XYZ file of N, CA and C in Angstrom:
687
model
N -84.961 -17.566 -49.674
C -84.181 -16.334 -49.719
C -82.735 -16.651 -50.107
N -82.123 -15.761 -50.870
C -80.722 -15.924 -51.269
C -79.940 -14.716 -50.771
N -78.842 -14.965 -50.076
C -78.007 -13.891 -49.545
C -76.570 -14.118 -50.003
N -75.940 -13.059 -50.464
C -74.592 -13.175 -51.012
C -73.576 -12.515 -50.086
N -72.379 -13.115 -50.030
C -71.272 -12.557 -49.264
C -70.027 -12.622 -50.133
N -69.302 -11.505 -50.184
C -68.077 -11.455 -50.955
C -67.136 -12.590 -50.522
N -66.632 -13.380 -51.497
C -65.804 -14.539 -51.173
C -64.526 -14.138 -50.437
N -63.930 -13.011 -50.812
C -62.705 -12.569 -50.141
C -62.980 -12.256 -48.666
N -64.102 -11.611 -48.398
C -64.453 -11.281 -47.013
C -64.702 -12.561 -46.219
N -65.393 -13.509 -46.832
C -65.686 -14.781 -46.163
C -64.389 -15.519 -45.820
N -63.491 -15.605 -46.793
C -62.220 -16.304 -46.584
C -61.390 -15.620 -45.501
N -61.421 -14.288 -45.502
C -60.657 -13.525 -44.512
C -61.129 -13.852 -43.089
N -62.417 -13.780 -42.858
C -62.938 -14.031 -41.518
C -62.852 -15.515 -41.141
N -62.970 -16.387 -42.115
C -62.811 -17.810 -41.843
C -61.379 -18.098 -41.390
N -60.423 -17.384 -41.995
C -59.026 -17.547 -41.606
C -58.760 -17.078 -40.182
N -59.423 -15.990 -39.781
C -59.270 -15.482 -38.419
C -59.747 -16.518 -37.407
N -60.897 -17.105 -37.682
C -61.457 -18.116 -36.778
C -60.548 -19.345 -36.719
N -60.079 -19.772 -37.876
C -59.235 -20.966 -37.935
C -57.895 -20.748 -37.241
N -57.389 -19.502 -37.259
C -56.082 -19.216 -36.667
C -56.051 -19.407 -35.162
N -57.210 -19.393 -34.533
C -57.278 -19.621 -33.077
C -57.873 -21.001 -32.783
N -57.740 -21.893 -33.779
C -58.129 -23.305 -33.621
C -59.620 -23.502 -33.345
N -60.435 -22.638 -33.941
C -61.882 -22.807 -33.844
C -62.418 -23.266 -35.196
N -63.367 -24.161 -35.157
C -63.986 -24.662 -36.378
C -65.364 -24.029 -36.547
N -65.558 -23.253 -37.622
C -66.864 -22.600 -37.820
C -67.989 -23.624 -37.941
N -69.047 -23.415 -37.163
C -70.216 -24.294 -37.224
C -71.247 -23.769 -38.217
N -71.369 -22.450 -38.267
C -72.401 -21.846 -39.112
C -71.877 -20.529 -39.654
N -71.995 -20.338 -40.961
C -71.631 -19.064 -41.581
C -72.915 -18.343 -41.973
N -73.010 -17.080 -41.580
C -74.259 -16.358 -41.823
C -73.981 -14.875 -42.074
N -74.694 -14.280 -43.006
C -74.587 -12.851 -43.270
C -75.200 -12.097 -42.090
N -74.436 -11.154 -41.524
C -74.868 -10.514 -40.281
C -76.167 -9.725 -40.428
N -76.392 -9.111 -41.609
C -77.651 -8.377 -41.788
C -78.858 -9.311 -41.705
N -78.682 -10.535 -42.221
C -79.770 -11.512 -42.161
C -80.006 -11.985 -40.735
N -78.938 -12.340 -40.029
C -79.108 -12.823 -38.654
C -79.617 -11.711 -37.739
N -79.151 -10.462 -37.973
C -79.664 -9.339 -37.191
C -81.147 -9.120 -37.422
N -81.567 -9.246 -38.684
C -82.990 -9.136 -39.016
C -83.789 -10.246 -38.348
N -83.258 -11.471 -38.384
C -83.948 -12.595 -37.761
C -84.168 -12.348 -36.271
N -83.227 -11.664 -35.646
C -83.385 -11.364 -34.226
C -84.466 -10.305 -34.008
N -84.463 -9.258 -34.857
C -85.451 -8.189 -34.722
C -86.877 -8.704 -34.886
N -87.063 -9.678 -35.776
C -88.418 -10.181 -36.036
C -89.033 -10.854 -34.811
N -88.232 -11.169 -33.832
C -88.745 -11.859 -32.647
C -89.491 -10.930 -31.703
N -89.314 -9.613 -31.866
C -90.060 -8.714 -30.982
C -90.576 -7.460 -31.690
N -90.356 -7.361 -33.018
C -90.870 -6.209 -33.759
C -92.194 -6.570 -34.428
N -93.195 -5.730 -34.266
C -94.507 -5.986 -34.865
C -94.611 -5.435 -36.287
N -93.708 -4.520 -36.666
C -93.736 -3.943 -38.014
C -93.494 -5.022 -39.062
N -94.164 -4.888 -40.212
C -93.968 -5.834 -41.312
C -93.161 -5.213 -42.455
N -93.236 -3.902 -42.566
C -92.497 -3.172 -43.593
C -91.721 -2.043 -42.921
N -90.406 -2.088 -43.032
C -89.590 -1.054 -42.389
C -88.172 -1.072 -42.939
N -87.424 -0.035 -42.611
C -86.007 0.067 -42.953
C -85.202 -0.114 -41.670
N -84.058 -0.752 -41.769
C -83.156 -0.886 -40.633
C -81.921 -0.030 -40.891
N -81.628 0.863 -39.978
C -80.376 1.610 -39.986
C -79.543 1.051 -38.839
N -78.577 0.197 -39.169
C -77.714 -0.386 -38.140
C -76.422 0.416 -38.092
N -76.302 1.216 -37.062
C -75.171 2.144 -36.939
C -74.175 1.614 -35.909
N -73.033 1.113 -36.405
C -72.000 0.576 -35.534
C -70.735 1.428 -35.641
N -69.758 1.140 -34.797
C -68.531 1.941 -34.787
C -67.775 1.867 -36.110
N -67.730 0.683 -36.735
C -66.901 0.494 -37.924
C -67.670 0.203 -39.204
N -68.979 0.164 -39.147
C -69.760 -0.070 -40.364
C -71.200 0.403 -40.147
N -71.889 0.578 -41.264
C -73.307 0.931 -41.240
C -74.029 0.101 -42.290
N -75.135 -0.516 -41.890
C -75.962 -1.290 -42.811
C -77.309 -0.593 -42.988
N -77.769 -0.555 -44.250
C -79.143 -0.175 -44.553
C -79.845 -1.424 -45.055
N -80.991 -1.759 -44.498
C -81.743 -2.924 -44.957
C -83.212 -2.555 -45.121
N -83.836 -3.155 -46.131
C -85.271 -2.951 -46.352
C -86.006 -4.251 -46.066
N -87.030 -4.164 -45.222
C -87.848 -5.317 -44.878
C -89.223 -5.136 -45.520
N -89.638 -6.134 -46.293
C -90.945 -6.107 -46.951
C -91.741 -7.333 -46.530
N -92.953 -7.098 -46.053
C -93.848 -8.189 -45.638
C -93.159 -9.160 -44.681
N -92.362 -8.601 -43.792
C -91.704 -9.417 -42.783
C -90.513 -10.209 -43.272
N -89.974 -9.879 -44.463
C -88.819 -10.595 -45.009
C -87.744 -9.611 -45.429
N -86.487 -9.999 -45.268
C -85.362 -9.163 -45.678
C -85.337 -9.086 -47.200
N -85.534 -7.876 -47.740
C -85.651 -7.706 -49.186
C -84.326 -7.264 -49.816
N -83.638 -6.313 -49.190
C -82.355 -5.845 -49.714
C -81.536 -5.243 -48.582
N -80.226 -5.188 -48.794
C -79.344 -4.647 -47.762
C -78.107 -4.063 -48.425
N -77.551 -3.030 -47.807
C -76.363 -2.386 -48.357
C -75.469 -1.923 -47.213
N -74.174 -2.085 -47.376
C -73.207 -1.621 -46.371
C -72.466 -0.420 -46.948
N -72.210 0.582 -46.127
C -71.501 1.779 -46.573
C -70.281 2.015 -45.686
N -69.366 2.846 -46.159
C -68.151 3.142 -45.395
C -68.432 4.091 -44.238
N -69.451 4.926 -44.391
C -69.804 5.848 -43.305
C -70.221 5.052 -42.072
N -69.719 5.449 -40.918
C -70.037 4.738 -39.690
C -69.928 5.695 -38.507
N -70.129 5.176 -37.318
C -70.111 6.029 -36.135
C -68.737 6.642 -35.906
N -67.675 5.928 -36.257
C -66.320 6.455 -36.084
C -66.060 7.638 -37.011
N -66.524 7.554 -38.259
C -66.325 8.668 -39.196
C -67.161 9.874 -38.783
N -68.366 9.613 -38.251
C -69.205 10.699 -37.733
C -68.502 11.378 -36.566
N -67.959 10.586 -35.663
C -67.266 11.127 -34.491
C -66.044 11.941 -34.892
N -65.311 11.477 -35.888
C -64.126 12.203 -36.340
C -64.493 13.569 -36.906
N -65.535 13.635 -37.733
C -65.971 14.918 -38.289
C -66.469 15.843 -37.181
N -67.230 15.287 -36.267
C -67.768 16.067 -35.147
C -66.638 16.672 -34.317
N -65.626 15.866 -34.003
C -64.496 16.331 -33.195
C -63.693 17.392 -33.938
N -63.480 17.181 -35.239
C -62.726 18.151 -36.040
C -63.445 19.486 -36.123
N -64.760 19.435 -36.260
C -65.546 20.668 -36.336
C -65.415 21.481 -35.053
N -65.419 20.800 -33.925
C -65.311 21.492 -32.632
C -63.862 21.790 -32.251
N -62.917 21.144 -32.943
C -61.512 21.365 -32.627
C -61.076 20.703 -31.328
N -61.635 19.511 -31.045
C -61.282 18.776 -29.826
C -60.773 17.387 -30.207
N -60.203 16.679 -29.245
C -59.731 15.327 -29.498
C -60.931 14.402 -29.734
N -60.664 13.247 -30.365
C -61.719 12.275 -30.602
C -62.304 11.785 -29.274
N -61.426 11.616 -28.279
C -61.891 11.167 -26.961
C -62.856 12.175 -26.349
N -62.499 13.462 -26.424
C -63.379 14.499 -25.881
C -64.637 14.636 -26.739
N -64.485 14.474 -28.043
C -65.640 14.532 -28.928
C -66.650 13.455 -28.594
N -66.154 12.253 -28.279
C -67.055 11.155 -27.911
C -67.790 11.480 -26.612
N -67.087 12.069 -25.656
C -67.730 12.460 -24.394
C -68.859 13.450 -24.646
N -68.595 14.456 -25.485
C -69.597 15.473 -25.778
C -70.781 14.874 -26.546
N -70.491 14.005 -27.519
C -71.555 13.405 -28.336
C -72.459 12.514 -27.495
N -71.862 11.693 -26.628
C -72.655 10.767 -25.832
C -73.330 11.457 -24.647
N -72.787 12.580 -24.203
C -73.386 13.303 -23.079
C -74.563 14.169 -23.515
N -74.383 14.886 -24.634
C -75.401 15.853 -25.053
C -76.199 15.411 -26.280
N -75.569 14.655 -27.181
C -76.271 14.229 -28.379
C -76.868 15.401 -29.134
N -78.157 15.268 -29.496
C -78.851 16.319 -30.242
C -79.668 17.228 -29.324
N -79.285 17.288 -28.072
C -79.959 18.180 -27.125
C -79.714 19.634 -27.534
N -80.791 20.422 -27.631
C -80.661 21.802 -28.095
C -80.747 22.835 -26.978
N -81.436 22.501 -25.903
C -81.572 23.498 -24.837
C -81.915 22.837 -23.515
N -81.588 23.550 -22.447
C -81.953 23.150 -21.089
C -82.745 24.279 -20.459
N -83.220 24.070 -19.258
C -83.981 25.112 -18.567
C -83.083 26.226 -18.051
N -81.780 26.006 -18.155
C -80.824 27.022 -17.716
C -79.712 27.109 -18.758
N -79.005 28.221 -18.774
C -77.920 28.400 -19.734
C -76.741 27.515 -19.351
N -76.183 26.823 -20.339
C -75.092 25.898 -20.054
C -74.034 25.987 -21.152
N -72.767 25.968 -20.737
C -71.639 25.894 -21.668
C -70.651 24.861 -21.136
N -69.934 24.215 -22.030
C -68.951 23.214 -21.629
C -67.671 23.901 -21.146
N -66.728 23.095 -20.712
C -65.441 23.648 -20.263
C -64.728 24.384 -21.387
N -64.994 23.961 -22.641
C -64.373 24.635 -23.793
C -65.142 25.893 -24.195
N -66.302 26.116 -23.577
C -67.113 27.270 -23.922
C -68.153 26.998 -24.988
N -68.421 25.708 -25.282
C -69.417 25.364 -26.294
C -70.819 25.451 -25.697
N -71.688 26.194 -26.365
C -73.102 26.180 -26.006
C -73.742 24.951 -26.643
N -74.921 24.578 -26.160
C -75.586 23.383 -26.678
C -75.905 23.491 -28.158
N -76.256 24.674 -28.623
C -76.584 24.811 -30.043
C -75.346 24.626 -30.924
N -74.167 24.934 -30.393
C -72.919 24.704 -31.128
C -72.663 23.211 -31.291
N -72.875 22.453 -30.220
C -72.707 21.003 -30.260
C -73.740 20.386 -31.193
N -74.974 20.857 -31.107
C -76.061 20.352 -31.956
C -75.747 20.568 -33.429
N -75.313 21.764 -33.788
C -75.001 22.080 -35.187
C -73.858 21.227 -35.706
N -72.832 21.042 -34.881
C -71.671 20.234 -35.285
C -72.063 18.777 -35.491
N -72.946 18.260 -34.640
C -73.357 16.862 -34.754
C -74.248 16.647 -35.976
N -75.132 17.603 -36.247
C -75.974 17.514 -37.458
C -75.094 17.479 -38.708
N -74.091 18.347 -38.735
C -73.168 18.410 -39.871
C -72.402 17.095 -40.011
N -71.996 16.503 -38.891
C -71.221 15.260 -38.917
C -72.041 14.087 -39.430
N -73.337 14.093 -39.183
C -74.203 12.986 -39.594
C -74.705 13.104 -41.036
N -74.610 14.277 -41.631
C -75.215 14.498 -42.938
C -74.709 13.560 -44.040
N -73.393 13.295 -44.183
C -72.947 12.370 -45.243
C -73.573 10.986 -45.116
N -73.700 10.490 -43.889
C -74.310 9.175 -43.669
C -75.781 9.185 -44.060
N -76.493 10.225 -43.652
C -77.922 10.289 -43.951
C -78.181 10.539 -45.439
N -77.255 11.209 -46.117
C -77.397 11.378 -47.568
C -77.323 10.022 -48.267
N -76.427 9.170 -47.790
C -76.334 7.826 -48.379
C -77.587 7.014 -48.103
N -78.156 7.173 -46.917
C -79.402 6.478 -46.602
C -80.537 6.997 -47.476
N -80.572 8.302 -47.700
C -81.605 8.883 -48.563
C -81.476 8.357 -49.988
N -80.235 8.167 -50.458
C -79.992 7.601 -51.788
C -80.472 6.156 -51.855
N -80.201 5.381 -50.807
C -80.670 3.992 -50.731
C -82.192 3.938 -50.798
N -82.849 4.826 -50.072
C -84.310 4.877 -50.056
C -84.857 5.213 -51.447
N -84.237 6.203 -52.107
C -84.686 6.615 -53.436
C -84.449 5.514 -54.471
N -83.273 4.892 -54.425
C -82.940 3.847 -55.400
C -83.850 2.630 -55.268
N -84.323 2.355 -54.054
C -85.175 1.190 -53.824
C -86.665 1.525 -53.856
N -86.989 2.791 -54.103
C -88.387 3.182 -54.214
C -89.191 2.904 -52.964
N -88.602 3.139 -51.797
C -89.273 2.847 -50.530
C -90.412 3.841 -50.299
N -91.593 3.344 -49.954
C -92.763 4.193 -49.733
C -92.532 5.161 -48.573
N -93.215 6.310 -48.628
C -93.007 7.359 -47.629
C -93.460 6.956 -46.235
N -94.422 6.042 -46.151
C -94.953 5.655 -44.839
C -94.148 4.537 -44.165
N -93.074 4.088 -44.794
C -92.241 3.022 -44.210
C -91.289 3.634 -43.191
N -91.344 3.191 -41.941
C -90.516 3.788 -40.889
C -89.074 3.272 -40.906
N -88.214 3.963 -40.164
C -86.813 3.566 -40.005
C -86.610 3.078 -38.579
N -86.088 1.866 -38.433
C -85.738 1.332 -37.126
C -84.229 1.429 -36.967
N -83.790 2.088 -35.925
C -82.363 2.328 -35.700
C -81.825 1.344 -34.677
N -80.749 0.633 -35.044
C -80.115 -0.308 -34.135
C -78.617 -0.037 -34.094
N -77.910 -0.781 -33.256
C -76.456 -0.637 -33.190
C -76.001 0.240 -32.034
N -74.706 0.479 -31.961
C -74.150 1.260 -30.856
C -74.612 2.711 -30.873
N -75.025 3.211 -32.043
C -75.436 4.604 -32.144
C -76.744 4.940 -31.460
N -77.503 3.926 -31.024
C -78.820 4.205 -30.451
C -78.749 4.931 -29.112
N -77.561 4.982 -28.499
C -77.432 5.670 -27.219
C -77.180 7.166 -27.372
N -77.133 7.664 -28.601
C -76.971 9.102 -28.826
C -78.321 9.775 -28.611
N -78.391 10.678 -27.670
C -79.658 11.325 -27.323
C -80.249 12.063 -28.526
N -81.531 11.814 -28.784
C -82.252 12.529 -29.832
C -81.975 12.063 -31.243
N -81.267 10.935 -31.404
C -80.913 10.477 -32.752
C -82.152 10.172 -33.583
N -83.156 9.523 -32.969
C -84.343 9.160 -33.752
C -85.092 10.392 -34.246
N -85.146 11.458 -33.418
C -85.820 12.685 -33.854
C -85.072 13.342 -35.016
N -83.735 13.303 -34.944
C -82.951 13.919 -36.015
C -83.086 13.137 -37.323
N -83.008 11.813 -37.250
C -83.156 10.985 -38.448
C -84.542 11.173 -39.049
N -85.553 11.229 -38.200
C -86.922 11.433 -38.660
C -87.056 12.776 -39.388
N -86.453 13.815 -38.811
C -86.498 15.151 -39.424
C -85.743 15.175 -40.749
N -84.539 14.583 -40.770
C -83.689 14.639 -41.958
C -84.278 13.852 -43.122
N -84.965 12.752 -42.834
C -85.498 11.887 -43.888
C -86.992 12.084 -44.127
N -87.603 12.960 -43.330
C -89.047 13.236 -43.398
C -89.881 11.962 -43.355
N -89.533 11.080 -42.433
C -90.303 9.861 -42.199
C -90.103 9.440 -40.752
N -91.034 8.642 -40.255
C -90.969 8.208 -38.870
C -89.715 7.363 -38.624
N -89.024 7.629 -37.526
C -87.843 6.853 -37.139
C -87.911 6.610 -35.634
N -87.469 5.439 -35.231
C -87.450 5.145 -33.798
C -86.331 4.168 -33.472
N -85.927 4.180 -32.217
C -84.886 3.278 -31.733
C -85.489 1.893 -31.512
N -84.773 0.865 -31.934
C -85.201 -0.513 -31.701
C -84.210 -1.152 -30.743
N -84.667 -1.398 -29.523
C -83.795 -1.978 -28.495
C -84.137 -3.444 -28.263
N -83.097 -4.238 -28.047
C -83.295 -5.642 -27.712
C -83.917 -5.748 -26.327
N -84.655 -6.819 -26.113
C -85.341 -7.008 -24.835
C -84.480 -7.733 -23.805
N -83.467 -8.474 -24.280
C -82.657 -9.268 -23.362
C -81.750 -8.379 -22.521
N -81.633 -8.708 -21.261
C -80.770 -7.969 -20.347
C -79.322 -8.064 -20.821
N -78.682 -6.900 -20.936
C -77.291 -6.877 -21.360
C -77.113 -6.718 -22.858
N -78.192 -6.787 -23.633
C -78.086 -6.679 -25.094
C -78.821 -5.458 -25.627
N -79.181 -4.520 -24.737
C -80.022 -3.388 -25.132
C -79.347 -2.452 -26.133
N -78.013 -2.442 -26.198
C -77.324 -1.503 -27.077
C -77.419 -1.877 -28.550
N -77.793 -3.110 -28.858
C -77.886 -3.528 -30.245
C -76.588 -4.073 -30.815
N -75.523 -4.088 -30.019
C -74.240 -4.599 -30.489
C -74.325 -6.084 -30.826
N -75.171 -6.806 -30.084
C -75.191 -8.258 -30.200
C -76.354 -8.796 -31.036
N -77.079 -7.922 -31.742
C -78.237 -8.374 -32.514
C -77.889 -9.481 -33.498
N -76.806 -9.288 -34.273
C -76.440 -10.271 -35.285
C -76.045 -11.599 -34.638
N -75.276 -11.533 -33.555
C -74.844 -12.760 -32.873
C -76.035 -13.498 -32.274
N -76.947 -12.759 -31.644
C -78.128 -13.385 -31.047
C -79.028 -13.985 -32.122
N -79.140 -13.286 -33.260
C -79.934 -13.821 -34.370
C -79.330 -15.087 -34.932
N -77.994 -15.142 -35.034
C -77.322 -16.337 -35.536
C -77.552 -17.522 -34.594
N -77.489 -17.244 -33.291
C -77.742 -18.311 -32.308
C -79.169 -18.832 -32.444
N -80.115 -17.885 -32.593
C -81.524 -18.278 -32.713
C -81.760 -19.121 -33.960
N -81.184 -18.693 -35.096
C -81.372 -19.430 -36.348
C -80.705 -20.802 -36.274
N -79.504 -20.855 -35.694
C -78.789 -22.135 -35.607
C -79.492 -23.123 -34.693
N -80.318 -22.601 -33.783
C -81.037 -23.468 -32.858
C -82.414 -23.897 -33.369
N -82.796 -23.418 -34.557
C -84.126 -23.741 -35.067
C -84.328 -25.247 -35.214
N -83.310 -25.934 -35.750
C -83.434 -27.379 -35.939
C -83.623 -28.073 -34.597
N -82.834 -27.641 -33.595
C -82.957 -28.226 -32.261
C -84.339 -27.949 -31.670
N -84.824 -26.712 -31.841
C -86.128 -26.341 -31.295
C -87.244 -27.154 -31.942
N -87.136 -27.361 -33.278
C -88.161 -28.133 -33.978
C -88.179 -29.582 -33.481
N -86.978 -30.161 -33.281
C -86.906 -31.530 -32.768
C -87.445 -31.609 -31.340
N -87.115 -30.583 -30.537
C -87.584 -30.567 -29.154
C -89.090 -30.465 -29.096
N -89.663 -29.553 -29.919
C -91.120 -29.393 -29.947
C -91.807 -30.661 -30.443
N -91.199 -31.308 -31.444
C -91.761 -32.555 -31.969
C -91.755 -33.629 -30.883
N -90.657 -33.698 -30.105
C -90.559 -34.670 -29.017
C -91.617 -34.400 -27.955
N -91.805 -33.089 -27.645
C -92.810 -32.747 -26.629
C -94.208 -33.115 -27.087
N -94.504 -32.904 -28.390
C -95.826 -33.254 -28.905
C -96.034 -34.764 -28.842
N -94.978 -35.505 -29.209
C -95.070 -36.970 -29.165
C -95.264 -37.451 -27.738
N -94.503 -36.858 -26.824
C -94.609 -37.228 -25.412
C -96.004 -36.919 -24.884
N -96.539 -35.746 -25.289
C -97.879 -35.351 -24.858
C -98.937 -36.297 -25.409
N -98.779 -36.694 -26.687
C -99.729 -37.629 -27.309
C -99.696 -38.989 -26.602
N -98.467 -39.425 -26.226
C -98.331 -40.707 -25.531
C -99.042 -40.679 -24.180
N -98.896 -39.550 -23.484
C -99.548 -39.412 -22.179
C -101.066 -39.410 -22.338
N -101.543 -38.744 -23.394
C -102.975 -38.678 -23.651
C -103.528 -40.067 -23.963
N -102.782 -40.834 -24.794
C -103.213 -42.200 -25.117
C -103.245 -43.068 -23.859
N -102.227 -42.878 -23.023
C -102.147 -43.662 -21.788
C -103.319 -43.347 -20.868
N -103.673 -42.051 -20.807
C -104.769 -41.628 -19.949
C -106.100 -42.184 -20.456
N -106.315 -42.132 -21.765
C -107.553 -42.654 -22.349
C -107.644 -44.162 -22.141
N -106.513 -44.867 -22.302
C -106.500 -46.318 -22.136
C -106.811 -46.697 -20.679
N -106.219 -45.935 -19.736
C -106.429 -46.213 -18.334
C -107.907 -46.082 -17.954
N -108.577 -45.181 -18.617
C -109.996 -44.979 -18.317
C -110.812 -46.154 -18.849
């Protein structure tokens, strides 16, 4: 596999690390390392990854269990939150509270309005409108890459805690979508997928040597047991 990273971006982040007297051990494209982490517990072989973070969004296509293509866009959770807050006429801080509290919830068993007088359908409509530019870009990515209709979308990143996000993405793109959560305690939000994947990949050489040592040790014990008999 070949993965490309803009040289200016690489130099910029390398400079940040060096400025605090750290020496980079491994440089890795985050979409690749994040994918490597997902493969450790995802059974799907063909799928799309929507990684929704506060400051960036990645679209990736996985074919036959391998990272086939990836694209980063300017639309992200922060831009969605800003549009959502502007539509409701509230501060970004209050907008975040409303988005994370209600998400795409449309109704309850009782009538409910917020302190500002917003009904749930008002919040729902504003959030759908705020997400549309991002989902239009994802739809363009899907069309440009000729992704089959039966290929599902796996959603990762900080955005997975928005209630009903998978149902909305599924409806908007007319394909199955679901949240993909990490299994490790403390990493369920998806923020650390890329870092955990990088650690796993960087440890592959160590794991292979360790497994080889264990096999050799096991063979030695077996030979010793046979000889003793």
